Coordinates of C-alpha atoms (C1' of nucleotides) in Angstrom, one line a residue:
Chain T
M1 CA 4.9 4.0 -14.1
S2 CA 8.1 2.2 -13.1
A3 CA 7.4 -1.5 -12.8
T4 CA 10.3 -2.0 -10.4
P5 CA 9.9 -3.7 -7.0
E6 CA 10.1 -0.2 -5.4
G7 CA 7.4 1.2 -7.7
C8 CA 5.1 -1.7 -6.9
A9 CA 5.8 -1.3 -3.2
R10 CA 5.0 2.4 -3.3
E11 CA 1.7 1.7 -5.0
L12 CA 0.7 -1.1 -2.7
L13 CA 1.4 1.0 0.3
E14 CA -0.9 3.7 -0.9
V15 CA -3.7 1.7 -2.5
V16 CA -4.1 -1.4 -0.4
P17 CA -5.2 0.5 2.8
L18 CA -7.7 2.4 0.6
V19 CA -9.3 -0.7 -0.6
M20 CA -9.2 -2.4 2.8
R21 CA -10.9 0.6 4.4
D22 CA -13.7 0.3 1.9
I23 CA -14.2 -3.4 2.4
R24 CA -14.2 -2.9 6.2
H25 CA -16.8 -0.2 6.0
Q26 CA -19.0 -2.2 3.7
M27 CA -19.0 -5.2 6.0
R28 CA -19.6 -3.1 9.1
N29 CA -22.6 -1.5 7.5
Q30 CA -24.3 -4.8 6.5
R31 CA -27.1 -4.5 9.0
S32 CA -28.3 -8.0 8.2
T33 CA -25.2 -10.0 8.6
E34 CA -22.7 -8.0 10.7
L35 CA -19.5 -10.0 10.3
T36 CA -16.3 -8.2 10.8
V37 CA -13.5 -8.9 8.3
P38 CA -11.5 -11.2 10.6
Q39 CA -14.7 -13.0 11.6
F40 CA -15.5 -13.4 7.9
R41 CA -12.1 -14.7 7.0
T42 CA -12.1 -17.1 9.9
L43 CA -15.5 -18.6 8.9
V44 CA -14.2 -19.0 5.3
F45 CA -11.2 -20.8 6.5
V46 CA -13.1 -23.1 8.8
E47 CA -15.7 -23.8 6.1
N48 CA -12.9 -24.9 3.8
N49 CA -11.0 -26.7 6.5
S50 CA -13.6 -28.3 8.6
G51 CA -12.3 -29.8 11.8
A52 CA -9.4 -27.3 11.9
S53 CA -7.5 -26.7 15.1
L54 CA -7.1 -23.3 16.6
S55 CA -3.4 -23.3 15.7
E56 CA -4.3 -23.8 12.1
V57 CA -6.7 -20.9 12.1
A58 CA -4.1 -18.7 13.9
D59 CA -1.5 -19.7 11.3
H60 CA -3.8 -18.9 8.4
M61 CA -4.9 -15.6 9.9
G62 CA -1.4 -14.5 10.9
L63 CA -2.6 -14.0 14.5
T64 CA -1.4 -15.2 17.9
L65 CA -3.2 -18.0 19.6
P66 CA -4.8 -15.8 22.3
S67 CA -6.1 -13.4 19.6
T68 CA -7.5 -16.3 17.6
S69 CA -8.9 -17.9 20.7
K70 CA -10.9 -14.8 21.4
L71 CA -12.0 -14.4 17.8
V72 CA -13.3 -17.9 17.7
D73 CA -14.9 -17.4 21.1
D74 CA -17.0 -14.6 19.7
L75 CA -18.0 -16.8 16.7
L76 CA -19.0 -19.5 19.2
K77 CA -21.1 -17.2 21.2
N78 CA -23.0 -16.2 18.1
G79 CA -23.5 -19.8 17.2
F80 CA -21.5 -19.6 14.0
V81 CA -19.1 -22.4 14.8
T82 CA -18.8 -25.4 17.1
R83 CA -15.7 -26.2 19.1
E84 CA -14.9 -29.8 20.3
E85 CA -11.9 -31.7 21.6
Q86 CA -10.1 -33.9 19.0
A87 CA -10.3 -37.5 20.1
A88 CA -6.7 -38.3 19.0
D89 CA -5.2 -35.4 20.9
R90 CA -7.3 -33.9 23.5
R91 CA -5.3 -30.7 23.7
R92 CA -6.4 -29.9 20.2
V93 CA -9.7 -28.3 19.2
S94 CA -11.9 -29.2 16.3
L95 CA -13.8 -26.3 14.7
T96 CA -16.8 -26.6 12.4
V97 CA -19.1 -24.0 10.8
T98 CA -22.7 -24.4 11.9
L99 CA -25.6 -24.1 9.6
R100 CA -26.3 -20.7 11.0
G101 CA -22.7 -19.7 10.4
R102 CA -22.9 -21.0 6.8
T103 CA -26.0 -19.0 6.3
I104 CA -24.6 -15.7 7.6
L105 CA -21.4 -16.3 5.7
D106 CA -23.2 -16.8 2.4
A107 CA -25.3 -13.7 3.0
S108 CA -22.3 -11.6 3.9
R109 CA -20.2 -12.8 1.0
K110 CA -23.0 -12.2 -1.4
E111 CA -23.6 -8.7 -0.2
T112 CA -19.9 -7.8 -0.2
L113 CA -19.3 -9.2 -3.6
R114 CA -22.3 -7.4 -5.0
Y115 CA -20.9 -4.2 -3.6
L116 CA -17.4 -4.7 -4.9
S117 CA -18.6 -5.9 -8.3
Q118 CA -20.7 -2.8 -8.6
K119 CA -17.7 -0.6 -7.8
L120 CA -15.6 -2.5 -10.3
G121 CA -18.2 -2.2 -13.0
S122 CA -16.5 1.0 -14.3
A123 CA -13.2 -0.8 -15.1
N124 CA -12.7 -1.9 -18.7
A125 CA -11.7 -5.5 -19.7
E126 CA -8.0 -4.8 -19.7
E127 CA -8.1 -3.3 -16.3
K128 CA -10.0 -6.2 -14.9
V129 CA -7.5 -8.6 -16.4
A130 CA -4.7 -6.7 -14.7
I131 CA -6.5 -6.8 -11.4
I132 CA -6.9 -10.6 -11.6
Q133 CA -3.3 -11.0 -12.6
A134 CA -2.1 -8.8 -9.8
M135 CA -4.1 -10.5 -7.2
K136 CA -2.8 -13.9 -8.3
T137 CA 0.8 -12.6 -7.9
L138 CA 0.2 -10.9 -4.6
R139 CA -1.5 -14.0 -3.2
T140 CA 1.6 -16.1 -3.8
V141 CA 3.9 -13.4 -2.6
F142 CA 2.0 -12.7 0.6
Q143 CA 0.5 -16.1 1.4
E144 CA 3.2 -17.8 3.2
S145 CA 4.1 -14.8 5.4
K146 CA 4.8 -16.8 8.5
N147 CA 6.6 -13.8 10.0
Chain O
M1 CA -9.6 -16.6 -14.5
S2 CA -12.8 -14.8 -15.3
A3 CA -12.1 -11.1 -15.6
T4 CA -15.6 -10.1 -14.7
P5 CA -16.5 -7.7 -12.0
E6 CA -17.5 -10.6 -9.8
G7 CA -14.2 -12.4 -10.4
C8 CA -12.3 -9.3 -9.5
A9 CA -14.4 -8.8 -6.4
R10 CA -13.8 -12.4 -5.3
E11 CA -10.0 -12.0 -5.7
L12 CA -9.9 -8.6 -4.0
L13 CA -11.9 -10.0 -1.0
E14 CA -9.4 -12.8 -0.5
V15 CA -6.1 -11.1 -1.3
V16 CA -6.4 -7.6 0.0
P17 CA -6.7 -8.6 3.6
L18 CA -3.7 -10.8 3.2
V19 CA -1.5 -8.0 1.9
M20 CA -2.9 -5.6 4.5
R21 CA -2.1 -7.9 7.3
D22 CA 1.4 -8.2 6.2
I23 CA 1.9 -4.4 5.9
R24 CA 0.4 -4.0 9.4
H25 CA 2.7 -6.6 10.9
Q26 CA 5.7 -5.1 9.2
M27 CA 4.9 -1.6 10.5
R28 CA 4.2 -2.8 14.0
N29 CA 7.5 -4.6 14.1
Q30 CA 9.5 -1.6 13.2
R31 CA 11.2 -1.0 16.5
S32 CA 12.9 2.2 15.4
T33 CA 9.9 4.0 14.0
E34 CA 6.7 2.5 15.5
L35 CA 4.0 4.2 13.4
T36 CA 0.7 2.3 13.0
V37 CA -0.8 2.2 9.5
P38 CA -3.4 4.9 10.3
Q39 CA -0.8 7.1 11.9
F40 CA 1.4 6.7 8.9
R41 CA -1.3 7.5 6.4
T42 CA -2.4 10.6 8.4
L43 CA 1.2 11.9 8.5
V44 CA 1.5 11.4 4.7
F45 CA -1.7 13.3 4.1
V46 CA -0.8 16.2 6.4
E47 CA 2.6 16.3 4.8
N48 CA 1.0 16.7 1.4
N49 CA -1.7 19.0 2.7
S50 CA 0.0 21.2 5.2
G51 CA -2.5 23.2 7.2
A52 CA -5.3 20.7 6.6
S53 CA -8.3 20.7 9.0
L54 CA -9.4 17.8 11.0
S55 CA -12.4 17.3 8.7
E56 CA -10.2 17.1 5.7
V57 CA -8.1 14.4 7.4
A58 CA -11.2 12.5 8.5
D59 CA -12.6 12.7 5.0
H60 CA -9.4 11.4 3.4
M61 CA -9.1 8.6 6.0
G62 CA -12.7 7.6 5.8
L63 CA -13.0 8.0 9.5
T64 CA -15.4 9.8 11.8
L65 CA -14.4 13.1 13.4
P66 CA -14.0 11.7 16.9
S67 CA -11.8 8.8 15.7
T68 CA -9.7 11.3 13.7
S69 CA -9.5 13.6 16.6
K70 CA -8.1 10.9 18.8
L71 CA -5.7 9.7 16.1
V72 CA -4.3 13.2 15.7
D73 CA -4.2 13.6 19.4
D74 CA -1.7 10.7 19.6
L75 CA 0.4 12.2 16.9
L76 CA 0.4 15.4 18.8
K77 CA 1.5 13.8 22.0
N78 CA 4.4 12.2 20.1
G79 CA 5.3 15.6 18.7
F80 CA 4.8 14.5 15.1
V81 CA 2.3 17.2 14.2
T82 CA 1.3 20.7 15.5
R83 CA -2.3 21.8 15.8
E84 CA -3.4 25.4 15.7
E85 CA -6.5 27.4 15.2
Q86 CA -7.1 28.8 11.7
A87 CA -7.3 32.6 11.9
A88 CA -10.0 32.8 9.3
D89 CA -12.4 30.4 11.0
R90 CA -11.5 29.7 14.6
R91 CA -13.6 26.5 14.7
R92 CA -11.2 25.0 12.3
V93 CA -7.8 23.5 13.1
S94 CA -4.6 23.7 11.1
L95 CA -2.4 20.7 11.1
T96 CA 1.3 20.6 10.2
V97 CA 3.9 17.9 10.3
T98 CA 6.9 18.7 12.6
L99 CA 10.5 18.1 11.7
R100 CA 10.4 15.1 14.1
G101 CA 7.2 13.8 12.3
R102 CA 8.9 14.2 8.9
T103 CA 11.9 12.3 10.1
I104 CA 10.0 9.4 11.6
L105 CA 7.7 9.3 8.5
D106 CA 10.7 9.1 6.1
A107 CA 12.3 6.4 8.2
S108 CA 9.1 4.4 8.4
R109 CA 8.3 4.7 4.7
K110 CA 11.9 3.7 3.8
E111 CA 11.8 0.6 6.0
T112 CA 8.3 -0.5 4.8
L113 CA 9.2 0.1 1.1
R114 CA 12.4 -1.9 1.5
Y115 CA 10.5 -4.7 3.1
L116 CA 7.8 -4.8 0.4
S117 CA 10.3 -4.4 -2.4
Q118 CA 12.2 -7.3 -1.2
K119 CA 9.0 -9.4 -1.1
L120 CA 8.1 -8.3 -4.6
G121 CA 11.5 -9.2 -5.9
S122 CA 10.4 -12.6 -7.0
A123 CA 7.7 -11.3 -9.3
N124 CA 8.7 -11.1 -13.0
A125 CA 8.4 -8.0 -15.2
E126 CA 5.0 -8.8 -16.5
E127 CA 3.6 -9.4 -13.1
K128 CA 5.0 -6.2 -11.8
V129 CA 3.4 -4.3 -14.7
A130 CA 0.1 -5.9 -13.8
I131 CA 0.4 -4.9 -10.2
I132 CA 1.1 -1.3 -11.2
Q133 CA -1.8 -1.2 -13.5
A134 CA -4.2 -2.9 -11.0
M135 CA -3.2 -0.4 -8.3
K136 CA -3.9 2.5 -10.6
T137 CA -7.4 1.2 -11.4
L138 CA -8.1 0.4 -7.8
R139 CA -7.0 3.8 -6.7
T140 CA -9.5 5.6 -9.0
V141 CA -12.3 3.2 -8.1
F142 CA -11.8 3.3 -4.3
Q143 CA -10.5 6.8 -3.9
E144 CA -13.7 8.8 -3.8
S145 CA -15.5 6.3 -1.6
K146 CA -17.4 8.8 0.4
N147 CA -19.4 5.8 1.4
Chain X
dT1 C1' -29.1 27.1 13.3
dA2 C1' -25.3 24.8 11.2
dT3 C1' -20.5 23.5 11.4
dT4 C1' -16.1 22.1 13.6
dG5 C1' -14.1 19.8 16.8
dT6 C1' -13.6 17.4 21.6
dT7 C1' -15.0 14.4 25.4
dA8 C1' -17.2 10.3 27.2
dT9 C1' -18.1 5.7 26.6
dA10 C1' -18.0 1.2 24.5
dC11 C1' -16.7 -2.6 21.5
dT12 C1' -13.4 -5.0 18.4
dC13 C1' -8.8 -6.4 17.2
dT14 C1' -4.6 -7.5 18.6
dA15 C1' -0.5 -8.4 21.6
dT16 C1' 2.3 -10.3 25.8
dA17 C1' 2.4 -12.8 30.0
dA18 C1' 0.9 -16.3 32.9
dC19 C1' -1.6 -20.3 33.4
dT20 C1' -3.9 -25.2 32.6
dA21 C1' -4.3 -29.5 30.5
dT22 C1' -2.5 -33.0 27.6
dA23 C1' 1.1 -35.4 25.3
Chain R
dT1 C1' 9.5 -31.0 28.8
dA2 C1' 6.9 -29.4 24.9
dT3 C1' 2.6 -28.3 22.7
dA4 C1' -2.4 -26.6 22.4
dG5 C1' -5.2 -23.6 24.2
dT6 C1' -7.4 -20.2 27.6
dT7 C1' -7.5 -16.3 30.8
dA8 C1' -5.9 -11.8 32.3
dT9 C1' -4.6 -7.5 31.0
dA10 C1' -3.6 -3.7 28.1
dG11 C1' -3.2 -0.6 24.0
dA12 C1' -4.8 0.9 19.4
dG13 C1' -8.6 1.8 16.3
dT14 C1' -13.0 2.6 15.6
dA15 C1' -17.9 4.1 16.5
dT16 C1' -22.2 6.8 18.5
dA17 C1' -23.9 10.2 21.6
dA18 C1' -23.5 14.4 24.0
dC19 C1' -21.3 18.6 24.3
dA20 C1' -18.7 23.3 23.5
dA21 C1' -17.3 26.9 20.6
dT22 C1' -17.6 29.5 16.5
dA23 C1' -19.9 31.0 12.4

DNA sequence: TATTGTTATACTCTATAACTATA
DNA sequence: TATAGTTATAGAGTATAACAATA
């Protein structure tokens, strides 16, 4: 297996959509929680960055402002976040996860992690180390993709 | 970094959507080729499994038959695949990639791989080995995800 | 009857363009 | 004028339900 940038790229292009598809399916089939992947990721971000503006969320998600606005709107309708004006700059919005949002997020995360953990149970120690390492590298490589 | 199934699951859940988002963006912004990720994956599958039926594509993609039917319909409209009845069982369909489809697929693959390779250029040898290993494991774990 | 596929319908995700409000 | 955000509109991706054709 050639550990060249090209070899890695080829593997990523084949395997990442496979894993993503599975995660998406799993989340969709959570009848109790029902968060989509983007909704889940948005809630995680707002939980970790309470008071975030819409632009900050959009930036983190790699989405346009209108897309993010709609995404947040749905979370709002479900009562998972609150949206207020920032006092210092009234154009800006301040987002916070509600108790309800936190509850649903915790449940969804728990269920998804349980599912993924079970799937990864068959991997041996060395393989798991490689996954952890790979994810660490990929995170740094793909994180600041401000296209 | 705990190399437990739970630790791996946590990393996957954070990093995979990040990478997927970047791949999706990159493909969307290919002004020359313009294949979406599902279209790309379908073409790859049909190229490797010439004469495949719709059910086989759906199975590979992890999609329902109606979704797959529509997906293939779009490829057909663009002249990237042909769709015929199978002689042996006329309910079944036989899909083939056209020359045009092959051309666009090659161009798209090349451009995406170039993009990803360039991004992965900053990773050192050990990190690249870990990525290759991780992808290999993930492929086997997530491949036969027939839900 | 069971299987393969399509059509009808709907919802989510995402984008671009046009707009409003605030700075 | 520039920035933050929303609304309008549209296209892709996906699903379920209902159907048609073939086995």
